PDB file of C-alpha atoms in Angstrom:
ATOM      1  CA  UNK H   1       0.000   0.000   0.000  1.00 55.00           C
ATOM      2  CA  UNK H   2       1.212   3.482  -0.825  1.00 55.00           C
ATOM      3  CA  UNK H   3       1.123   4.893   2.692  1.00 57.00           C
ATOM      4  CA  UNK H   4       1.636   1.667   4.614  1.00 53.00           C
ATOM      5  CA  UNK H   5       4.613   2.559   6.754  1.00 54.00           C
ATOM      6  CA  UNK H   6       3.236   6.053   7.387  1.00 51.00           C
ATOM      7  CA  UNK H   7      -0.004   4.493   8.611  1.00 52.00           C
ATOM      8  CA  UNK H   8       1.887   2.349  11.049  1.00 51.00           C
ATOM      9  CA  UNK H   9       3.732   5.364  12.408  1.00 51.00           C
ATOM     10  CA  UNK H  10       0.503   7.277  12.907  1.00 52.00           C
ATOM     11  CA  UNK H  11      -1.140   4.293  14.581  1.00 53.00           C
ATOM     12  CA  UNK H  12       1.878   3.829  16.847  1.00 52.00           C
ATOM     13  CA  UNK H  13       1.695   7.497  17.847  1.00 51.00           C
ATOM     14  CA  UNK H  14      -1.954   7.039  18.804  1.00 53.00           C
ATOM     15  CA  UNK H  15      -1.037   3.958  20.838  1.00 52.00           C
ATOM     16  CA  UNK H  16       1.688   5.822  22.711  1.00 51.00           C
ATOM     17  CA  UNK H  17      -0.656   8.715  23.480  1.00 50.00           C
ATOM     18  CA  UNK H  18      -3.465   6.485  24.719  1.00 53.00           C
ATOM     19  CA  UNK H  19      -1.029   4.390  26.702  1.00 53.00           C
ATOM     20  CA  UNK H  20       0.173   7.513  28.479  1.00 48.00           C
ATOM     21  CA  UNK H  21      -3.401   8.445  29.331  1.00 50.00           C
ATOM     22  CA  UNK H  22      -4.334   4.958  30.512  1.00 51.00           C
ATOM     23  CA  UNK H  23      -1.274   4.797  32.740  1.00 51.00           C
ATOM     24  CA  UNK H  24      -1.726   8.316  34.042  1.00 49.00           C
ATOM     25  CA  UNK H  25      -2.436   7.562  37.706  1.00 47.00           C
ATOM     26  CA  UNK H  26       1.260   7.965  38.503  1.00 46.00           C
ATOM     27  CA  UNK H  27       1.431  11.310  36.721  1.00 46.00           C
ATOM     28  CA  UNK H  28      -1.839  12.979  37.736  1.00 43.00           C
ATOM     29  CA  UNK H  29      -3.706  13.309  41.002  1.00 44.00           C
ATOM     30  CA  UNK H  30      -6.808  11.865  39.365  1.00 44.00           C
ATOM     31  CA  UNK H  31      -7.211   9.570  36.402  1.00 53.00           C
ATOM     32  CA  UNK H  32     -10.544   8.223  35.111  1.00 55.00           C
ATOM     33  CA  UNK H  33      -8.734   4.969  34.303  1.00 66.00           C
ATOM     34  CA  UNK H  34      -7.057   4.329  37.637  1.00 72.00           C
ATOM     35  CA  UNK H  35      -9.737   1.874  38.736  1.00 83.00           C
ATOM     36  CA  UNK H  36      -9.801  -0.028  35.426  1.00 88.00           C
ATOM     37  CA  UNK H  37      -8.747  -3.650  35.471  1.00 91.00           C
ATOM     38  CA  UNK H  38      -6.021  -4.699  33.075  1.00 91.00           C
ATOM     39  CA  UNK H  39      -8.663  -6.345  30.891  1.00 93.00           C
ATOM     40  CA  UNK H  40     -10.685  -3.133  30.738  1.00 92.00           C
ATOM     41  CA  UNK H  41      -7.580  -1.152  29.834  1.00 91.00           C
ATOM     42  CA  UNK H  42      -6.758  -3.591  27.032  1.00 93.00           C
ATOM     43  CA  UNK H  43     -10.262  -3.392  25.573  1.00 92.00           C
ATOM     44  CA  UNK H  44     -10.383   0.402  25.891  1.00 90.00           C
ATOM     45  CA  UNK H  45      -7.003   0.869  24.266  1.00 89.00           C
ATOM     46  CA  UNK H  46      -7.749  -1.367  21.294  1.00 91.00           C
ATOM     47  CA  UNK H  47     -11.228   0.043  20.751  1.00 91.00           C
ATOM     48  CA  UNK H  48      -9.905   3.601  20.864  1.00 88.00           C
ATOM     49  CA  UNK H  49      -7.051   2.921  18.443  1.00 86.00           C
ATOM     50  CA  UNK H  50      -9.317   1.034  16.022  1.00 87.00           C
ATOM     51  CA  UNK H  51     -11.919   3.805  16.095  1.00 88.00           C
ATOM     52  CA  UNK H  52      -9.346   6.562  15.768  1.00 85.00           C
ATOM     53  CA  UNK H  53      -7.608   4.847  12.868  1.00 83.00           C
ATOM     54  CA  UNK H  54     -10.898   4.298  11.027  1.00 84.00           C
ATOM     55  CA  UNK H  55     -11.930   7.938  11.466  1.00 85.00           C
ATOM     56  CA  UNK H  56      -8.487   9.042  10.280  1.00 81.00           C
ATOM     57  CA  UNK H  57      -8.875   6.764   7.271  1.00 81.00           C
ATOM     58  CA  UNK H  58     -12.244   8.265   6.407  1.00 82.00           C
ATOM     59  CA  UNK H  59     -10.808  11.765   6.685  1.00 79.00           C
ATOM     60  CA  UNK H  60      -7.450  11.295   4.965  1.00 76.00           C
ATOM     61  CA  UNK H  61      -7.259   7.903   3.204  1.00 76.00           C
ATOM     62  CA  UNK H  62     -10.568   7.880   1.301  1.00 80.00           C
ATOM     63  CA  UNK H  63     -12.062   5.008   3.292  1.00 86.00           C
ATOM     64  CA  UNK H  64     -15.554   4.200   2.038  1.00 83.00           C
ATOM     65  CA  UNK H  65     -15.269   6.027  -1.285  1.00 85.00           C
ATOM     66  CA  UNK H  66     -14.525   2.906  -3.342  1.00 85.00           C
ATOM     67  CA  UNK H  67     -16.096  -0.497  -3.761  1.00 88.00           C
ATOM     68  CA  UNK H  68     -14.165  -3.346  -2.082  1.00 88.00           C
ATOM     69  CA  UNK H  69     -11.223  -4.340  -4.246  1.00 88.00           C
ATOM     70  CA  UNK H  70      -7.742  -5.784  -4.001  1.00 88.00           C
ATOM     71  CA  UNK H  71      -4.530  -5.854  -5.980  1.00 84.00           C
ATOM     72  CA  UNK H  72      -1.155  -7.505  -6.183  1.00 86.00           C
ATOM     73  CA  UNK H  73       1.892  -5.388  -5.409  1.00 86.00           C
ATOM     74  CA  UNK H  74       4.523  -7.694  -6.946  1.00 88.00           C
ATOM     75  CA  UNK H  75       6.390  -8.327  -3.705  1.00 92.00           C
ATOM     76  CA  UNK H  76      10.074  -7.416  -4.265  1.00 89.00           C
ATOM     77  CA  UNK H  77       9.953  -7.233  -8.055  1.00 90.00           C
ATOM     78  CA  UNK H  78      11.934  -4.542  -9.856  1.00 89.00           C
ATOM     79  CA  UNK H  79       8.652  -2.875 -10.824  1.00 86.00           C
ATOM     80  CA  UNK H  80       7.101  -3.206  -7.359  1.00 86.00           C
ATOM     81  CA  UNK H  81       6.233  -0.140  -5.326  1.00 85.00           C
ATOM     82  CA  UNK H  82       9.474   1.089  -3.754  1.00 88.00           C
ATOM     83  CA  UNK H  83      11.106  -2.101  -4.957  1.00 90.00           C
ATOM     84  CA  UNK H  84       9.432  -3.974  -2.115  1.00 90.00           C
ATOM     85  CA  UNK H  85      10.948  -1.861   0.652  1.00 92.00           C
ATOM     86  CA  UNK H  86       7.482  -1.110   1.976  1.00 90.00           C
ATOM     87  CA  UNK H  87       6.974  -4.838   2.541  1.00 94.00           C
ATOM     88  CA  UNK H  88       9.946  -4.990   4.881  1.00 95.00           C
ATOM     89  CA  UNK H  89       8.514  -1.809   6.401  1.00 93.00           C
ATOM     90  CA  UNK H  90       5.247  -3.613   7.106  1.00 92.00           C
ATOM     91  CA  UNK H  91       7.106  -6.461   8.775  1.00 96.00           C
ATOM     92  CA  UNK H  92       9.216  -4.165  10.935  1.00 96.00           C
ATOM     93  CA  UNK H  93       6.367  -1.846  11.946  1.00 93.00           C
ATOM     94  CA  UNK H  94       4.176  -4.776  12.990  1.00 95.00           C
ATOM     95  CA  UNK H  95       7.053  -6.456  14.829  1.00 96.00           C
ATOM     96  CA  UNK H  96       7.934  -3.280  16.745  1.00 95.00           C
ATOM     97  CA  UNK H  97       4.291  -2.480  17.539  1.00 94.00           C
ATOM     98  CA  UNK H  98       3.823  -5.998  18.920  1.00 96.00           C
ATOM     99  CA  UNK H  99       6.728  -5.446  21.302  1.00 96.00           C
ATOM    100  CA  UNK H 100       5.403  -2.022  22.288  1.00 94.00           C
ATOM    101  CA  UNK H 101       1.930  -3.289  23.126  1.00 94.00           C
ATOM    102  CA  UNK H 102       3.309  -6.393  24.850  1.00 96.00           C
ATOM    103  CA  UNK H 103       5.428  -4.151  27.072  1.00 94.00           C
ATOM    104  CA  UNK H 104       2.401  -1.985  27.864  1.00 92.00           C
ATOM    105  CA  UNK H 105       0.241  -4.989  28.711  1.00 94.00           C
ATOM    106  CA  UNK H 106       2.934  -6.448  30.932  1.00 94.00           C
ATOM    107  CA  UNK H 107       3.199  -3.124  32.776  1.00 91.00           C
ATOM    108  CA  UNK H 108      -0.547  -3.392  33.440  1.00 92.00           C
ATOM    109  CA  UNK H 109      -0.121  -6.725  35.206  1.00 92.00           C
ATOM    110  CA  UNK H 110      -0.259  -9.360  32.474  1.00 95.00           C
ATOM    111  CA  UNK H 111       2.258 -12.191  32.695  1.00 97.00           C
ATOM    112  CA  UNK H 112       4.891 -12.143  29.951  1.00 97.00           C
ATOM    113  CA  UNK H 113       3.305 -14.951  27.939  1.00 97.00           C
ATOM    114  CA  UNK H 114      -0.152 -13.356  28.094  1.00 98.00           C
ATOM    115  CA  UNK H 115       1.230  -9.905  27.323  1.00 97.00           C
ATOM    116  CA  UNK H 116       3.050 -11.250  24.272  1.00 98.00           C
ATOM    117  CA  UNK H 117      -0.075 -13.069  23.080  1.00 98.00           C
ATOM    118  CA  UNK H 118      -2.328 -10.045  23.383  1.00 97.00           C
ATOM    119  CA  UNK H 119       0.329  -7.741  21.969  1.00 96.00           C
ATOM    120  CA  UNK H 120       0.526  -9.866  18.831  1.00 97.00           C
ATOM    121  CA  UNK H 121      -3.247 -10.274  18.554  1.00 97.00           C
ATOM    122  CA  UNK H 122      -3.863  -6.553  19.034  1.00 95.00           C
ATOM    123  CA  UNK H 123      -1.274  -5.530  16.478  1.00 94.00           C
ATOM    124  CA  UNK H 124      -2.351  -8.084  13.888  1.00 95.00           C
ATOM    125  CA  UNK H 125      -6.007  -7.132  14.318  1.00 94.00           C
ATOM    126  CA  UNK H 126      -5.383  -3.399  14.068  1.00 90.00           C
ATOM    127  CA  UNK H 127      -3.178  -3.813  11.016  1.00 90.00           C
ATOM    128  CA  UNK H 128      -5.778  -6.097   9.476  1.00 90.00           C
ATOM    129  CA  UNK H 129      -8.480  -3.496  10.025  1.00 89.00           C
ATOM    130  CA  UNK H 130      -6.336  -0.971   8.175  1.00 88.00           C
ATOM    131  CA  UNK H 131      -5.963  -3.379   5.283  1.00 88.00           C
ATOM    132  CA  UNK H 132      -9.738  -3.823   5.184  1.00 89.00           C
ATOM    133  CA  UNK H 133     -10.012  -0.057   5.147  1.00 87.00           C
ATOM    134  CA  UNK H 134      -7.655   0.010   2.185  1.00 86.00           C
ATOM    135  CA  UNK H 135     -10.011  -2.372   0.390  1.00 88.00           C
ATOM    136  CA  UNK H 136     -12.623   0.402   0.290  1.00 88.00           C
ATOM    137  CA  UNK H 137     -10.127   3.136  -0.569  1.00 85.00           C
ATOM    138  CA  UNK H 138      -8.089   3.940  -3.657  1.00 84.00           C
ATOM    139  CA  UNK H 139      -5.233   1.775  -2.391  1.00 83.00           C
ATOM    140  CA  UNK H 140      -6.965  -1.612  -2.413  1.00 86.00           C
ATOM    141  CA  UNK H 141      -6.461  -4.653  -0.211  1.00 89.00           C
ATOM    142  CA  UNK H 142      -2.962  -6.139  -0.467  1.00 89.00           C
ATOM    143  CA  UNK H 143      -2.472  -9.767   0.500  1.00 92.00           C
ATOM    144  CA  UNK H 144       1.294  -9.173   0.471  1.00 93.00           C
ATOM    145  CA  UNK H 145       0.888  -6.582   3.201  1.00 92.00           C
ATOM    146  CA  UNK H 146      -1.250  -8.955   5.260  1.00 94.00           C
ATOM    147  CA  UNK H 147       1.334 -11.717   4.960  1.00 96.00           C
ATOM    148  CA  UNK H 148       4.118  -9.403   6.120  1.00 96.00           C
ATOM    149  CA  UNK H 149       1.915  -8.145   8.964  1.00 95.00           C
ATOM    150  CA  UNK H 150       1.295 -11.750   9.988  1.00 97.00           C
ATOM    151  CA  UNK H 151       4.986 -12.640   9.955  1.00 97.00           C
ATOM    152  CA  UNK H 152       5.853  -9.430  11.819  1.00 97.00           C
ATOM    153  CA  UNK H 153       3.350  -9.999  14.620  1.00 97.00           C
ATOM    154  CA  UNK H 154       4.391 -13.661  14.877  1.00 98.00           C
ATOM    155  CA  UNK H 155       8.077 -12.826  15.233  1.00 98.00           C
ATOM    156  CA  UNK H 156       7.178 -10.045  17.640  1.00 98.00           C
ATOM    157  CA  UNK H 157       5.309 -12.565  19.772  1.00 98.00           C
ATOM    158  CA  UNK H 158       8.066 -15.168  19.706  1.00 98.00           C
ATOM    159  CA  UNK H 159      10.893 -12.780  20.570  1.00 98.00           C
ATOM    160  CA  UNK H 160       8.918 -11.164  23.401  1.00 98.00           C
ATOM    161  CA  UNK H 161       7.590 -14.446  24.749  1.00 98.00           C
ATOM    162  CA  UNK H 162      10.970 -16.194  24.683  1.00 98.00           C
ATOM    163  CA  UNK H 163      13.802 -13.945  25.939  1.00 95.00           C
ATOM    164  CA  UNK H 164      16.442 -16.527  24.975  1.00 96.00           C
ATOM    165  CA  UNK H 165      15.365 -16.105  21.356  1.00 98.00           C
ATOM    166  CA  UNK H 166      15.492 -12.314  21.687  1.00 97.00           C
ATOM    167  CA  UNK H 167      19.035 -12.657  23.027  1.00 97.00           C
ATOM    168  CA  UNK H 168      19.983 -14.309  19.747  1.00 98.00           C
ATOM    169  CA  UNK H 169      18.238 -12.209  17.091  1.00 98.00           C
ATOM    170  CA  UNK H 170      17.109  -8.641  16.531  1.00 98.00           C
ATOM    171  CA  UNK H 171      15.045  -7.132  13.737  1.00 98.00           C
ATOM    172  CA  UNK H 172      16.163  -3.570  13.130  1.00 98.00           C
ATOM    173  CA  UNK H 173      15.681  -0.478  11.067  1.00 97.00           C
ATOM    174  CA  UNK H 174      18.641   1.580   9.934  1.00 97.00           C
ATOM    175  CA  UNK H 175      17.774   5.106   8.906  1.00 95.00           C
ATOM    176  CA  UNK H 176      19.598   8.220   7.813  1.00 90.00           C
ATOM    177  CA  UNK H 177      17.745  10.962   5.855  1.00 87.00           C
ATOM    178  CA  UNK H 178      18.238  10.447   2.137  1.00 83.00           C
ATOM    179  CA  UNK H 179      19.606  13.018  -0.270  1.00 81.00           C
ATOM    180  CA  UNK H 180      16.203  13.190  -1.941  1.00 76.00           C
ATOM    181  CA  UNK H 181      14.460  13.999   1.339  1.00 78.00           C
ATOM    182  CA  UNK H 182      16.956  16.720   2.155  1.00 78.00           C
ATOM    183  CA  UNK H 183      16.929  18.287  -1.319  1.00 76.00           C
ATOM    184  CA  UNK H 184      13.146  18.350  -1.510  1.00 72.00           C
ATOM    185  CA  UNK H 185      12.908  19.732   2.019  1.00 63.00           C
ATOM    186  CA  UNK H 186      10.264  17.188   2.930  1.00 62.00           C
ATOM    187  CA  UNK H 187       9.476  16.122   6.472  1.00 63.00           C
ATOM    188  CA  UNK H 188       7.778  12.809   5.635  1.00 65.00           C
ATOM    189  CA  UNK H 189      10.668  10.646   6.785  1.00 75.00           C
ATOM    190  CA  UNK H 190       8.277   7.746   7.463  1.00 75.00           C
ATOM    191  CA  UNK H 191       8.221   6.829   3.762  1.00 77.00           C
ATOM    192  CA  UNK H 192      11.799   7.878   3.014  1.00 85.00           C
ATOM    193  CA  UNK H 193      12.763   4.370   1.927  1.00 89.00           C
ATOM    194  CA  UNK H 194      15.857   5.710   0.169  1.00 90.00           C
ATOM    195  CA  UNK H 195      17.284   6.308   3.625  1.00 91.00           C
ATOM    196  CA  UNK H 196      16.196   3.020   5.190  1.00 95.00           C
ATOM    197  CA  UNK H 197      17.595  -0.453   5.552  1.00 97.00           C
ATOM    198  CA  UNK H 198      15.802  -3.366   7.212  1.00 98.00           C
ATOM    199  CA  UNK H 199      17.792  -6.213   8.706  1.00 98.00           C
ATOM    200  CA  UNK H 200      17.939  -9.195  10.994  1.00 98.00           C
ATOM    201  CA  UNK H 201      20.978  -9.510  13.242  1.00 98.00           C
ATOM    202  CA  UNK H 202      22.170 -12.786  14.763  1.00 99.00           C
ATOM    203  CA  UNK H 203      24.023 -11.892  17.966  1.00 98.00           C
ATOM    204  CA  UNK H 204      26.882 -14.194  18.925  1.00 98.00           C
ATOM    205  CA  UNK H 205      26.496 -13.144  22.555  1.00 97.00           C
ATOM    206  CA  UNK H 206      23.263 -15.121  22.702  1.00 96.00           C
ATOM    207  CA  UNK H 207      24.897 -18.469  21.945  1.00 97.00           C
ATOM    208  CA  UNK H 208      26.472 -20.455  24.772  1.00 94.00           C
ATOM    209  CA  UNK H 209      29.005 -22.148  22.504  1.00 96.00           C
ATOM    210  CA  UNK H 210      30.662 -18.782  21.786  1.00 96.00           C
ATOM    211  CA  UNK H 211      33.190 -18.545  24.603  1.00 94.00           C
ATOM    212  CA  UNK H 212      35.567 -15.872  23.336  1.00 96.00           C
ATOM    213  CA  UNK H 213      34.666 -12.604  25.051  1.00 94.00           C
ATOM    214  CA  UNK H 214      35.620 -10.539  21.999  1.00 96.00           C
ATOM    215  CA  UNK H 215      33.540 -12.603  19.575  1.00 97.00           C
ATOM    216  CA  UNK H 216      30.535 -11.938  21.791  1.00 97.00           C
ATOM    217  CA  UNK H 217      30.620  -8.335  20.587  1.00 98.00           C
ATOM    218  CA  UNK H 218      30.098  -9.412  16.978  1.00 98.00           C
ATOM    219  CA  UNK H 219      26.940 -10.249  15.057  1.00 98.00           C
ATOM    220  CA  UNK H 220      25.963 -11.519  11.626  1.00 98.00           C
ATOM    221  CA  UNK H 221      23.472  -9.467   9.651  1.00 99.00           C
ATOM    222  CA  UNK H 222      21.183 -10.017   6.680  1.00 99.00           C
ATOM    223  CA  UNK H 223      19.506  -6.935   5.258  1.00 98.00           C
ATOM    224  CA  UNK H 224      17.493  -5.504   2.388  1.00 98.00           C
ATOM    225  CA  UNK H 225      17.119  -1.973   1.061  1.00 97.00           C
ATOM    226  CA  UNK H 226      16.237  -0.085  -2.099  1.00 95.00           C
ATOM    227  CA  UNK H 227      17.479   3.162  -3.569  1.00 92.00           C
ATOM    228  CA  UNK H 228      16.130   5.464  -6.272  1.00 88.00           C
ATOM    229  CA  UNK H 229      12.475   4.439  -6.007  1.00 84.00           C
ATOM    230  CA  UNK H 230      11.177   7.166  -3.709  1.00 71.00           C
ATOM    231  CA  UNK H 231      12.419  10.490  -4.986  1.00 63.00           C
ATOM    232  CA  UNK H 232      13.372   9.635  -8.563  1.00 58.00           C
ATOM    233  CA  UNK H 233      16.152  12.191  -8.558  1.00 53.00           C
ATOM    234  CA  UNK H 234      17.972  10.308 -11.316  1.00 56.00           C
ATOM    235  CA  UNK H 235      17.252   7.958 -14.207  1.00 60.00           C
ATOM    236  CA  UNK H 236      15.411   4.679 -13.680  1.00 63.00           C
ATOM    237  CA  UNK H 237      18.723   2.899 -14.240  1.00 69.00           C
ATOM    238  CA  UNK H 238      19.887   4.325 -10.897  1.00 83.00           C
ATOM    239  CA  UNK H 239      17.332   2.277  -9.014  1.00 92.00           C
ATOM    240  CA  UNK H 240      18.651  -0.600  -6.936  1.00 94.00           C
ATOM    241  CA  UNK H 241      17.272  -3.471  -4.854  1.00 96.00           C
ATOM    242  CA  UNK H 242      19.997  -4.610  -2.529  1.00 97.00           C
ATOM    243  CA  UNK H 243      20.508  -7.588  -0.278  1.00 98.00           C
ATOM    244  CA  UNK H 244      23.564  -7.810   1.939  1.00 98.00           C
ATOM    245  CA  UNK H 245      25.259  -9.960   4.515  1.00 99.00           C
ATOM    246  CA  UNK H 246      27.527  -8.339   7.039  1.00 99.00           C
ATOM    247  CA  UNK H 247      29.648  -8.731  10.124  1.00 98.00           C
ATOM    248  CA  UNK H 248      28.821  -6.007  12.600  1.00 98.00           C
ATOM    249  CA  UNK H 249      29.410  -4.774  16.105  1.00 98.00           C
ATOM    250  CA  UNK H 250      26.749  -5.492  18.691  1.00 98.00           C
ATOM    251  CA  UNK H 251      26.381  -1.881  19.796  1.00 98.00           C
ATOM    252  CA  UNK H 252      23.484  -2.822  22.060  1.00 97.00           C
ATOM    253  CA  UNK H 253      25.774  -5.091  24.094  1.00 97.00           C
ATOM    254  CA  UNK H 254      28.429  -2.392  24.269  1.00 97.00           C
ATOM    255  CA  UNK H 255      25.855   0.095  25.574  1.00 97.00           C
ATOM    256  CA  UNK H 256      24.548  -2.442  28.082  1.00 96.00           C
ATOM    257  CA  UNK H 257      28.039  -3.189  29.373  1.00 96.00           C
ATOM    258  CA  UNK H 258      28.523   0.558  29.867  1.00 96.00           C
ATOM    259  CA  UNK H 259      25.280   0.643  31.894  1.00 94.00           C
ATOM    260  CA  UNK H 260      23.306   2.561  29.262  1.00 96.00           C
ATOM    261  CA  UNK H 261      20.338   0.229  29.676  1.00 95.00           C
ATOM    262  CA  UNK H 262      17.697   2.301  27.864  1.00 94.00           C
ATOM    263  CA  UNK H 263      20.051   3.001  24.978  1.00 96.00           C
ATOM    264  CA  UNK H 264      20.843  -0.697  24.800  1.00 97.00           C
ATOM    265  CA  UNK H 265      17.151  -1.581  24.487  1.00 96.00           C
ATOM    266  CA  UNK H 266      16.638   1.069  21.797  1.00 96.00           C
ATOM    267  CA  UNK H 267      19.535  -0.377  19.811  1.00 97.00           C
ATOM    268  CA  UNK H 268      17.730  -3.706  19.637  1.00 97.00           C
ATOM    269  CA  UNK H 269      15.426  -1.939  17.171  1.00 97.00           C
ATOM    270  CA  UNK H 270      17.663   0.648  15.524  1.00 97.00           C
ATOM    271  CA  UNK H 271      20.837  -0.062  13.567  1.00 98.00           C
ATOM    272  CA  UNK H 272      23.548   2.583  13.727  1.00 97.00           C
ATOM    273  CA  UNK H 273      24.995   3.174  10.234  1.00 97.00           C
ATOM    274  CA  UNK H 274      28.615   2.288   9.450  1.00 96.00           C
ATOM    275  CA  UNK H 275      29.027  -0.175  12.312  1.00 98.00           C
ATOM    276  CA  UNK H 276      29.280  -3.256  10.075  1.00 98.00           C
ATOM    277  CA  UNK H 277      31.165  -4.573   7.047  1.00 98.00           C
ATOM    278  CA  UNK H 278      28.718  -5.618   4.291  1.00 98.00           C
ATOM    279  CA  UNK H 279      28.912  -7.780   1.195  1.00 98.00           C
ATOM    280  CA  UNK H 280      26.131  -6.619  -1.134  1.00 97.00           C
ATOM    281  CA  UNK H 281      24.284  -7.671  -4.271  1.00 97.00           C
ATOM    282  CA  UNK H 282      21.989  -5.489  -6.402  1.00 95.00           C
ATOM    283  CA  UNK H 283      19.171  -7.535  -7.949  1.00 93.00           C
ATOM    284  CA  UNK H 284      18.650  -4.829 -10.582  1.00 91.00           C
ATOM    285  CA  UNK H 285      22.063  -5.727 -12.007  1.00 90.00           C
ATOM    286  CA  UNK H 286      20.980  -9.306 -12.779  1.00 80.00           C
TER     287      UNK H 286
END
């Protein structure tokens, strides 16, 4: 979908806002939600986000102005929208949102397993509702998006539910504003795919058989990114769809060892540029 990653960012912003309100008893002398059970908070949060997203869709995404329809978006084909980068964006956004909601639910008193389950269900459902909204908008329902949403929420569940798995792998976004974004003086960084890379990192520190203390600071990465599809600042021949493998530094572990705990957690989701050595292949050169 043409605004998929932007939608996820907006939805996440709504979630964060509502979460702040629902948890407000520690910040305000009175909160209308302070006597809610954790189940009531979960229902209220999801209902509010679903309603808010639908109303936003009616106002800004043309929900309801088209008959139900779908389309194929060609996955990662050379002619696909953004070269398929939005598909990895769907996966990452759903994965990260699952972790966010799972964390919120756990803070409300759910056990880790239950929090992970409801975090995944909530995220998958909300993303699915947006796809259904797309079906009655100019964008159309995309089964590719739904598949990536499903995989993202599943991996979000597994890595939150099983900490030993999370110690071994991260799914991250690398981002630095692209030349096209800067030249055009745009502020819509959420769809600036020319500045993004999506990757999975396998962290050697999570494996017991790795005994060398220096090797524990290394990780193996597999990533995908596209260039030249968003801003079209050059000829079509400048477009690229790139896959890479890399050896990188586990910056999250370094931060954790230096007692920067919050920074360490953030770096489980964000990849700092130029902290790895990649070997790349451009599919557009085939």
